[in-house]
PDB file of C-alpha atoms in Angstrom:
ATOM      1  CA  UNK A   1     -23.438  14.981  -8.690  1.00 61.00           C
ATOM      2  CA  UNK A   2     -25.722  15.056  -5.376  1.00 68.00           C
ATOM      3  CA  UNK A   3     -27.951  17.255  -5.036  1.00 93.00           C
ATOM      4  CA  UNK A   4     -25.581  20.140  -3.025  1.00 97.00           C
ATOM      5  CA  UNK A   5     -25.896  23.973  -3.174  1.00 97.00           C
ATOM      6  CA  UNK A   6     -23.717  25.549  -1.227  1.00 98.00           C
ATOM      7  CA  UNK A   7     -24.512  29.632  -0.775  1.00 97.00           C
ATOM      8  CA  UNK A   8     -23.234  32.167  -1.139  1.00 98.00           C
ATOM      9  CA  UNK A   9     -19.657  30.926  -3.548  1.00 97.00           C
ATOM     10  CA  UNK A  10     -18.071  33.757  -2.553  1.00 97.00           C
ATOM     11  CA  UNK A  11     -17.916  36.302  -0.017  1.00 97.00           C
ATOM     12  CA  UNK A  12     -15.742  38.906   1.280  1.00 97.00           C
ATOM     13  CA  UNK A  13     -16.429  40.268   4.456  1.00 96.00           C
ATOM     14  CA  UNK A  14     -14.590  42.536   7.331  1.00 96.00           C
ATOM     15  CA  UNK A  15     -13.406  40.736  10.770  1.00 97.00           C
ATOM     16  CA  UNK A  16     -15.577  41.562  13.221  1.00 97.00           C
ATOM     17  CA  UNK A  17     -19.187  41.007  11.501  1.00 96.00           C
ATOM     18  CA  UNK A  18     -20.851  37.818  11.509  1.00 96.00           C
ATOM     19  CA  UNK A  19     -21.537  35.431   8.811  1.00 97.00           C
ATOM     20  CA  UNK A  20     -24.135  32.575   7.374  1.00 98.00           C
ATOM     21  CA  UNK A  21     -23.139  30.185   5.221  1.00 98.00           C
ATOM     22  CA  UNK A  22     -25.806  28.073   3.927  1.00 98.00           C
ATOM     23  CA  UNK A  23     -25.751  24.573   2.742  1.00 98.00           C
ATOM     24  CA  UNK A  24     -28.870  22.676   1.036  1.00 98.00           C
ATOM     25  CA  UNK A  25     -29.683  19.428   0.093  1.00 97.00           C
ATOM     26  CA  UNK A  26     -32.054  17.388  -2.198  1.00 96.00           C
ATOM     27  CA  UNK A  27     -30.791  13.859  -1.038  1.00 94.00           C
ATOM     28  CA  UNK A  28     -33.064  13.263   2.433  1.00 93.00           C
ATOM     29  CA  UNK A  29     -29.352  12.491   3.667  1.00 93.00           C
ATOM     30  CA  UNK A  30     -29.704  12.129   7.494  1.00 91.00           C
ATOM     31  CA  UNK A  31     -26.095  13.054   8.171  1.00 91.00           C
ATOM     32  CA  UNK A  32     -24.692  16.568   6.648  1.00 94.00           C
ATOM     33  CA  UNK A  33     -20.787  18.077   7.914  1.00 94.00           C
ATOM     34  CA  UNK A  34     -19.029  21.745   7.336  1.00 96.00           C
ATOM     35  CA  UNK A  35     -15.434  21.416   6.459  1.00 96.00           C
ATOM     36  CA  UNK A  36     -12.718  23.962   5.767  1.00 97.00           C
ATOM     37  CA  UNK A  37      -9.804  23.871   3.661  1.00 96.00           C
ATOM     38  CA  UNK A  38      -6.490  25.259   4.080  1.00 94.00           C
ATOM     39  CA  UNK A  39      -3.208  24.499   2.435  1.00 86.00           C
ATOM     40  CA  UNK A  40      -0.964  22.261   3.994  1.00 79.00           C
ATOM     41  CA  UNK A  41      -3.944  21.119   6.030  1.00 81.00           C
ATOM     42  CA  UNK A  42      -6.405  19.236   4.203  1.00 86.00           C
ATOM     43  CA  UNK A  43      -9.525  19.320   5.338  1.00 91.00           C
ATOM     44  CA  UNK A  44     -10.928  19.236   8.987  1.00 92.00           C
ATOM     45  CA  UNK A  45     -14.013  18.701  10.385  1.00 92.00           C
ATOM     46  CA  UNK A  46     -15.649  22.179  11.788  1.00 95.00           C
ATOM     47  CA  UNK A  47     -19.046  20.489  13.132  1.00 95.00           C
ATOM     48  CA  UNK A  48     -21.482  17.531  12.028  1.00 92.00           C
ATOM     49  CA  UNK A  49     -25.123  17.083  12.086  1.00 93.00           C
ATOM     50  CA  UNK A  50     -26.625  13.428  12.789  1.00 90.00           C
ATOM     51  CA  UNK A  51     -30.211  14.856  12.362  1.00 91.00           C
ATOM     52  CA  UNK A  52     -32.409  17.689  12.557  1.00 94.00           C
ATOM     53  CA  UNK A  53     -31.296  19.981  15.238  1.00 93.00           C
ATOM     54  CA  UNK A  54     -28.930  17.194  16.592  1.00 94.00           C
ATOM     55  CA  UNK A  55     -25.155  18.688  15.911  1.00 94.00           C
ATOM     56  CA  UNK A  56     -21.566  17.799  16.982  1.00 92.00           C
ATOM     57  CA  UNK A  57     -18.526  19.548  16.932  1.00 92.00           C
ATOM     58  CA  UNK A  58     -15.299  18.642  14.967  1.00 90.00           C
ATOM     59  CA  UNK A  59     -11.801  19.339  15.552  1.00 87.00           C
ATOM     60  CA  UNK A  60     -11.558  23.102  14.611  1.00 94.00           C
ATOM     61  CA  UNK A  61     -15.488  24.740  16.051  1.00 95.00           C
ATOM     62  CA  UNK A  62     -14.117  26.998  17.864  1.00 96.00           C
ATOM     63  CA  UNK A  63     -15.507  31.013  16.601  1.00 96.00           C
ATOM     64  CA  UNK A  64     -18.171  28.388  14.551  1.00 98.00           C
ATOM     65  CA  UNK A  65     -21.419  27.873  15.439  1.00 97.00           C
ATOM     66  CA  UNK A  66     -24.266  25.601  13.179  1.00 98.00           C
ATOM     67  CA  UNK A  67     -27.791  24.738  13.225  1.00 97.00           C
ATOM     68  CA  UNK A  68     -30.209  22.246  11.209  1.00 97.00           C
ATOM     69  CA  UNK A  69     -33.916  23.304  11.810  1.00 96.00           C
ATOM     70  CA  UNK A  70     -34.788  21.363   8.532  1.00 96.00           C
ATOM     71  CA  UNK A  71     -33.617  17.819   7.443  1.00 95.00           C
ATOM     72  CA  UNK A  72     -32.729  19.831   3.856  1.00 97.00           C
ATOM     73  CA  UNK A  73     -30.668  22.754   5.445  1.00 98.00           C
ATOM     74  CA  UNK A  74     -27.064  23.348   7.738  1.00 98.00           C
ATOM     75  CA  UNK A  75     -26.084  26.261   8.210  1.00 98.00           C
ATOM     76  CA  UNK A  76     -22.528  27.078   9.517  1.00 98.00           C
ATOM     77  CA  UNK A  77     -22.778  31.035  11.455  1.00 98.00           C
ATOM     78  CA  UNK A  78     -18.906  32.640  12.476  1.00 97.00           C
ATOM     79  CA  UNK A  79     -19.943  35.338  14.916  1.00 93.00           C
ATOM     80  CA  UNK A  80     -17.741  37.768  15.002  1.00 96.00           C
ATOM     81  CA  UNK A  81     -14.885  37.094  11.534  1.00 96.00           C
ATOM     82  CA  UNK A  82     -11.552  36.644  12.420  1.00 97.00           C
ATOM     83  CA  UNK A  83      -8.533  36.928   9.262  1.00 96.00           C
ATOM     84  CA  UNK A  84      -7.722  33.162  10.432  1.00 96.00           C
ATOM     85  CA  UNK A  85     -10.866  32.375   9.696  1.00 97.00           C
ATOM     86  CA  UNK A  86     -10.296  32.948   5.690  1.00 97.00           C
ATOM     87  CA  UNK A  87     -10.971  29.286   4.060  1.00 97.00           C
ATOM     88  CA  UNK A  88     -12.319  27.475   1.830  1.00 97.00           C
ATOM     89  CA  UNK A  89     -15.820  25.761   2.746  1.00 98.00           C
ATOM     90  CA  UNK A  90     -16.977  22.383   2.045  1.00 98.00           C
ATOM     91  CA  UNK A  91     -20.393  20.853   3.012  1.00 97.00           C
ATOM     92  CA  UNK A  92     -21.442  17.191   2.540  1.00 95.00           C
ATOM     93  CA  UNK A  93     -23.392  15.132   2.845  1.00 94.00           C
ATOM     94  CA  UNK A  94     -23.799  10.587   3.634  1.00 90.00           C
ATOM     95  CA  UNK A  95     -26.675   8.611   3.242  1.00 85.00           C
ATOM     96  CA  UNK A  96     -25.425   7.190   6.944  1.00 72.00           C
ATOM     97  CA  UNK A  97     -22.999   7.870   9.503  1.00 59.00           C
ATOM     98  CA  UNK A  98     -21.056   4.814   8.695  1.00 54.00           C
ATOM     99  CA  UNK A  99     -17.371   4.730   7.259  1.00 53.00           C
ATOM    100  CA  UNK A 100     -18.553   2.933   4.919  1.00 66.00           C
ATOM    101  CA  UNK A 101     -20.803   5.355   3.184  1.00 81.00           C
ATOM    102  CA  UNK A 102     -19.087   7.932   1.263  1.00 88.00           C
ATOM    103  CA  UNK A 103     -19.778  11.372   1.708  1.00 90.00           C
ATOM    104  CA  UNK A 104     -20.745  13.782  -1.737  1.00 94.00           C
ATOM    105  CA  UNK A 105     -19.238  16.783  -1.264  1.00 96.00           C
ATOM    106  CA  UNK A 106     -21.001  20.985  -2.217  1.00 97.00           C
ATOM    107  CA  UNK A 107     -18.752  22.757  -4.683  1.00 97.00           C
ATOM    108  CA  UNK A 108     -17.499  25.181  -1.667  1.00 97.00           C
ATOM    109  CA  UNK A 109     -17.527  28.474  -0.229  1.00 98.00           C
ATOM    110  CA  UNK A 110     -14.808  30.626  -0.860  1.00 97.00           C
ATOM    111  CA  UNK A 111     -14.698  33.469   2.037  1.00 98.00           C
ATOM    112  CA  UNK A 112     -12.105  36.137   2.757  1.00 97.00           C
ATOM    113  CA  UNK A 113     -11.973  37.702   5.910  1.00 97.00           C
ATOM    114  CA  UNK A 114     -10.498  41.436   5.880  1.00 95.00           C
TER     115      UNK A 114
ATOM    116  CA  UNK B   1      -8.617  11.215  17.863  1.00 53.00           C
ATOM    117  CA  UNK B   2      -7.435   9.323  14.009  1.00 59.00           C
ATOM    118  CA  UNK B   3      -4.870  10.367  12.265  1.00 77.00           C
ATOM    119  CA  UNK B   4      -3.686   9.210   9.119  1.00 88.00           C
ATOM    120  CA  UNK B   5      -0.127  10.546   7.484  1.00 93.00           C
ATOM    121  CA  UNK B   6       0.266  10.526   3.479  1.00 95.00           C
ATOM    122  CA  UNK B   7       2.964  10.477   1.507  1.00 95.00           C
ATOM    123  CA  UNK B   8       4.123  12.435  -0.395  1.00 96.00           C
ATOM    124  CA  UNK B   9       2.937  16.028  -0.094  1.00 94.00           C
ATOM    125  CA  UNK B  10       3.586  16.377  -4.082  1.00 95.00           C
ATOM    126  CA  UNK B  11       3.687  14.621  -7.574  1.00 97.00           C
ATOM    127  CA  UNK B  12       5.049  15.817 -10.499  1.00 97.00           C
ATOM    128  CA  UNK B  13       5.808  13.605 -12.924  1.00 97.00           C
ATOM    129  CA  UNK B  14       5.739  13.239 -17.017  1.00 98.00           C
ATOM    130  CA  UNK B  15       2.853  11.675 -18.719  1.00 98.00           C
ATOM    131  CA  UNK B  16       2.961   8.382 -19.441  1.00 98.00           C
ATOM    132  CA  UNK B  17       5.126   8.134 -15.615  1.00 98.00           C
ATOM    133  CA  UNK B  18       3.232   6.168 -12.865  1.00 98.00           C
ATOM    134  CA  UNK B  19       2.564   7.344  -9.332  1.00 98.00           C
ATOM    135  CA  UNK B  20       1.862   6.304  -6.016  1.00 98.00           C
ATOM    136  CA  UNK B  21       0.575   7.750  -2.601  1.00 98.00           C
ATOM    137  CA  UNK B  22       0.483   5.959   0.744  1.00 97.00           C
ATOM    138  CA  UNK B  23      -1.491   6.732   3.589  1.00 96.00           C
ATOM    139  CA  UNK B  24      -0.328   5.505   6.990  1.00 95.00           C
ATOM    140  CA  UNK B  25      -2.043   5.319  10.934  1.00 92.00           C
ATOM    141  CA  UNK B  26      -0.249   4.352  13.852  1.00 87.00           C
ATOM    142  CA  UNK B  27      -3.687   2.551  14.784  1.00 86.00           C
ATOM    143  CA  UNK B  28      -5.434  -0.005  13.296  1.00 87.00           C
ATOM    144  CA  UNK B  29      -8.082   1.125  10.916  1.00 86.00           C
ATOM    145  CA  UNK B  30     -11.672  -0.843  10.516  1.00 84.00           C
ATOM    146  CA  UNK B  31     -11.836   0.696   6.606  1.00 86.00           C
ATOM    147  CA  UNK B  32     -10.608   3.693   4.838  1.00 91.00           C
ATOM    148  CA  UNK B  33     -11.975   5.950   1.507  1.00 93.00           C
ATOM    149  CA  UNK B  34      -9.955   7.792  -0.908  1.00 96.00           C
ATOM    150  CA  UNK B  35     -11.205  10.872  -2.476  1.00 96.00           C
ATOM    151  CA  UNK B  36      -9.872  12.859  -5.920  1.00 97.00           C
ATOM    152  CA  UNK B  37      -9.983  16.768  -6.218  1.00 97.00           C
ATOM    153  CA  UNK B  38      -9.128  18.496  -9.174  1.00 96.00           C
ATOM    154  CA  UNK B  39      -7.781  22.155  -8.879  1.00 94.00           C
ATOM    155  CA  UNK B  40     -10.515  24.696  -8.393  1.00 93.00           C
ATOM    156  CA  UNK B  41     -13.367  21.226  -7.888  1.00 95.00           C
ATOM    157  CA  UNK B  42     -14.791  19.711  -4.392  1.00 97.00           C
ATOM    158  CA  UNK B  43     -13.555  16.099  -3.611  1.00 96.00           C
ATOM    159  CA  UNK B  44     -15.127  13.292  -5.081  1.00 96.00           C
ATOM    160  CA  UNK B  45     -15.121   9.853  -3.670  1.00 95.00           C
ATOM    161  CA  UNK B  46     -13.085   7.265  -5.287  1.00 97.00           C
ATOM    162  CA  UNK B  47     -13.092   4.119  -3.411  1.00 95.00           C
ATOM    163  CA  UNK B  48     -13.593   2.744  -0.161  1.00 92.00           C
ATOM    164  CA  UNK B  49     -11.585  -0.762   1.194  1.00 93.00           C
ATOM    165  CA  UNK B  50     -12.253  -2.307   3.935  1.00 89.00           C
ATOM    166  CA  UNK B  51     -10.888  -6.044   4.133  1.00 92.00           C
ATOM    167  CA  UNK B  52      -7.537  -6.426   5.567  1.00 94.00           C
ATOM    168  CA  UNK B  53      -4.707  -7.021   1.879  1.00 97.00           C
ATOM    169  CA  UNK B  54      -7.654  -5.736  -0.243  1.00 97.00           C
ATOM    170  CA  UNK B  55      -6.843  -4.862  -3.524  1.00 98.00           C
ATOM    171  CA  UNK B  56      -9.227  -3.100  -6.126  1.00 98.00           C
ATOM    172  CA  UNK B  57      -8.848  -1.730  -9.624  1.00 97.00           C
ATOM    173  CA  UNK B  58     -10.637   1.142 -11.343  1.00 97.00           C
ATOM    174  CA  UNK B  59      -9.128   1.345 -14.495  1.00 97.00           C
ATOM    175  CA  UNK B  60      -5.320   2.373 -14.538  1.00 98.00           C
ATOM    176  CA  UNK B  61      -5.663   2.870 -10.808  1.00 98.00           C
ATOM    177  CA  UNK B  62      -5.294   0.421  -8.014  1.00 98.00           C
ATOM    178  CA  UNK B  63      -6.151   0.420  -4.435  1.00 98.00           C
ATOM    179  CA  UNK B  64      -4.672  -1.420  -2.078  1.00 98.00           C
ATOM    180  CA  UNK B  65      -5.491  -1.986   1.947  1.00 96.00           C
ATOM    181  CA  UNK B  66      -2.027  -3.549   4.254  1.00 96.00           C
ATOM    182  CA  UNK B  67      -2.350  -6.717   5.938  1.00 96.00           C
ATOM    183  CA  UNK B  68      -2.762  -4.958   9.326  1.00 94.00           C
ATOM    184  CA  UNK B  69      -5.002  -2.738   7.930  1.00 92.00           C
ATOM    185  CA  UNK B  70      -2.576   0.297   9.151  1.00 93.00           C
ATOM    186  CA  UNK B  71      -2.268   1.411   5.619  1.00 95.00           C
ATOM    187  CA  UNK B  72      -3.219   2.361   2.382  1.00 96.00           C
ATOM    188  CA  UNK B  73      -1.734   3.112  -0.987  1.00 98.00           C
ATOM    189  CA  UNK B  74      -2.993   4.321  -4.218  1.00 98.00           C
ATOM    190  CA  UNK B  75      -1.570   3.354  -7.146  1.00 98.00           C
ATOM    191  CA  UNK B  76      -2.115   5.196 -10.928  1.00 98.00           C
ATOM    192  CA  UNK B  77      -0.582   3.113 -14.158  1.00 98.00           C
ATOM    193  CA  UNK B  78       0.760   5.730 -17.108  1.00 98.00           C
ATOM    194  CA  UNK B  79      -0.666   8.958 -15.711  1.00 98.00           C
ATOM    195  CA  UNK B  80      -2.595  11.544 -17.717  1.00 98.00           C
ATOM    196  CA  UNK B  81      -2.890  14.980 -17.895  1.00 97.00           C
ATOM    197  CA  UNK B  82      -6.905  14.095 -16.470  1.00 97.00           C
ATOM    198  CA  UNK B  83      -5.206  13.083 -13.262  1.00 98.00           C
ATOM    199  CA  UNK B  84      -4.153  16.388 -12.172  1.00 98.00           C
ATOM    200  CA  UNK B  85      -5.436  16.819  -8.798  1.00 97.00           C
ATOM    201  CA  UNK B  86      -5.029  16.271  -4.826  1.00 96.00           C
ATOM    202  CA  UNK B  87      -5.690  12.615  -3.664  1.00 97.00           C
ATOM    203  CA  UNK B  88      -6.977  11.935  -0.027  1.00 95.00           C
ATOM    204  CA  UNK B  89      -6.802   9.151   2.491  1.00 95.00           C
ATOM    205  CA  UNK B  90     -10.118   9.161   4.667  1.00 91.00           C
ATOM    206  CA  UNK B  91     -10.273   7.153   7.753  1.00 86.00           C
ATOM    207  CA  UNK B  92     -12.481   7.134  10.853  1.00 73.00           C
ATOM    208  CA  UNK B  93     -12.163   9.362  13.565  1.00 55.00           C
ATOM    209  CA  UNK B  94     -11.684   7.853  17.110  1.00 49.00           C
ATOM    210  CA  UNK B  95     -14.418   5.915  18.113  1.00 56.00           C
ATOM    211  CA  UNK B  96     -17.011   7.808  16.145  1.00 55.00           C
ATOM    212  CA  UNK B  97     -18.652   6.117  13.565  1.00 56.00           C
ATOM    213  CA  UNK B  98     -19.682   9.936  11.882  1.00 57.00           C
ATOM    214  CA  UNK B  99     -16.500  12.095  11.866  1.00 64.00           C
ATOM    215  CA  UNK B 100     -13.927  11.349   8.968  1.00 74.00           C
ATOM    216  CA  UNK B 101     -10.407  12.807   9.388  1.00 80.00           C
ATOM    217  CA  UNK B 102      -8.916  13.492   6.031  1.00 86.00           C
ATOM    218  CA  UNK B 103      -5.195  13.144   5.061  1.00 89.00           C
ATOM    219  CA  UNK B 104      -3.462  16.024   3.887  1.00 92.00           C
ATOM    220  CA  UNK B 105      -3.546  14.692   0.966  1.00 94.00           C
ATOM    221  CA  UNK B 106      -0.828  14.137  -2.362  1.00 96.00           C
ATOM    222  CA  UNK B 107      -1.095  17.329  -4.451  1.00 96.00           C
ATOM    223  CA  UNK B 108      -0.450  15.113  -8.264  1.00 97.00           C
ATOM    224  CA  UNK B 109       1.021  17.376 -11.142  1.00 97.00           C
ATOM    225  CA  UNK B 110       1.359  16.095 -14.635  1.00 97.00           C
ATOM    226  CA  UNK B 111       3.811  17.338 -17.497  1.00 95.00           C
ATOM    227  CA  UNK B 112       2.035  16.580 -20.868  1.00 93.00           C
TER     228      UNK B 112
END
């Protein structure tokens, strides 16, 4: 498996609190992605990055922000968590941004907002 | 953005039966990828199809890309309990080279 580490793996927190999820890679891949997975919705892209300090929104970006200050780290922040953000969050990386490059996924973070 | 419809949403089979999942798009796709996610796991890349009418095989798995490049299928021959999981098709979103749109997936369960 690709060297991708997500932390924390599980988190329970309360509505209104800030939450930051971390994705760390050891592959030196340029592209990194954050998805959320919910029953009946498959995987939906939240934000992605195509380089250090270069990020863009996905299809469900409201309520989320990201930062990438180093190639290896991509942070996802929920500024004020809501119960609708309870989900499983996956980070993915790819060597290049073209569709012909597969994405490699981390093990996921299970986040519960009470 | 790019929409890919995947059917069926669920499929339960007896071990040894065949299984097929379909992915359909209203627009022409440049290429398509397939992923598998085991229960409790993360999606894992299986294969990519690029050419019109392309057929690729991986042991008991056969992947096809339609002639019009608007649909694709994954067929599993003689399912085994290890085939259990969600199978996703993935296509490029809109005009971006970076974003992928996942189908909602087909959950396959296999009764031993």
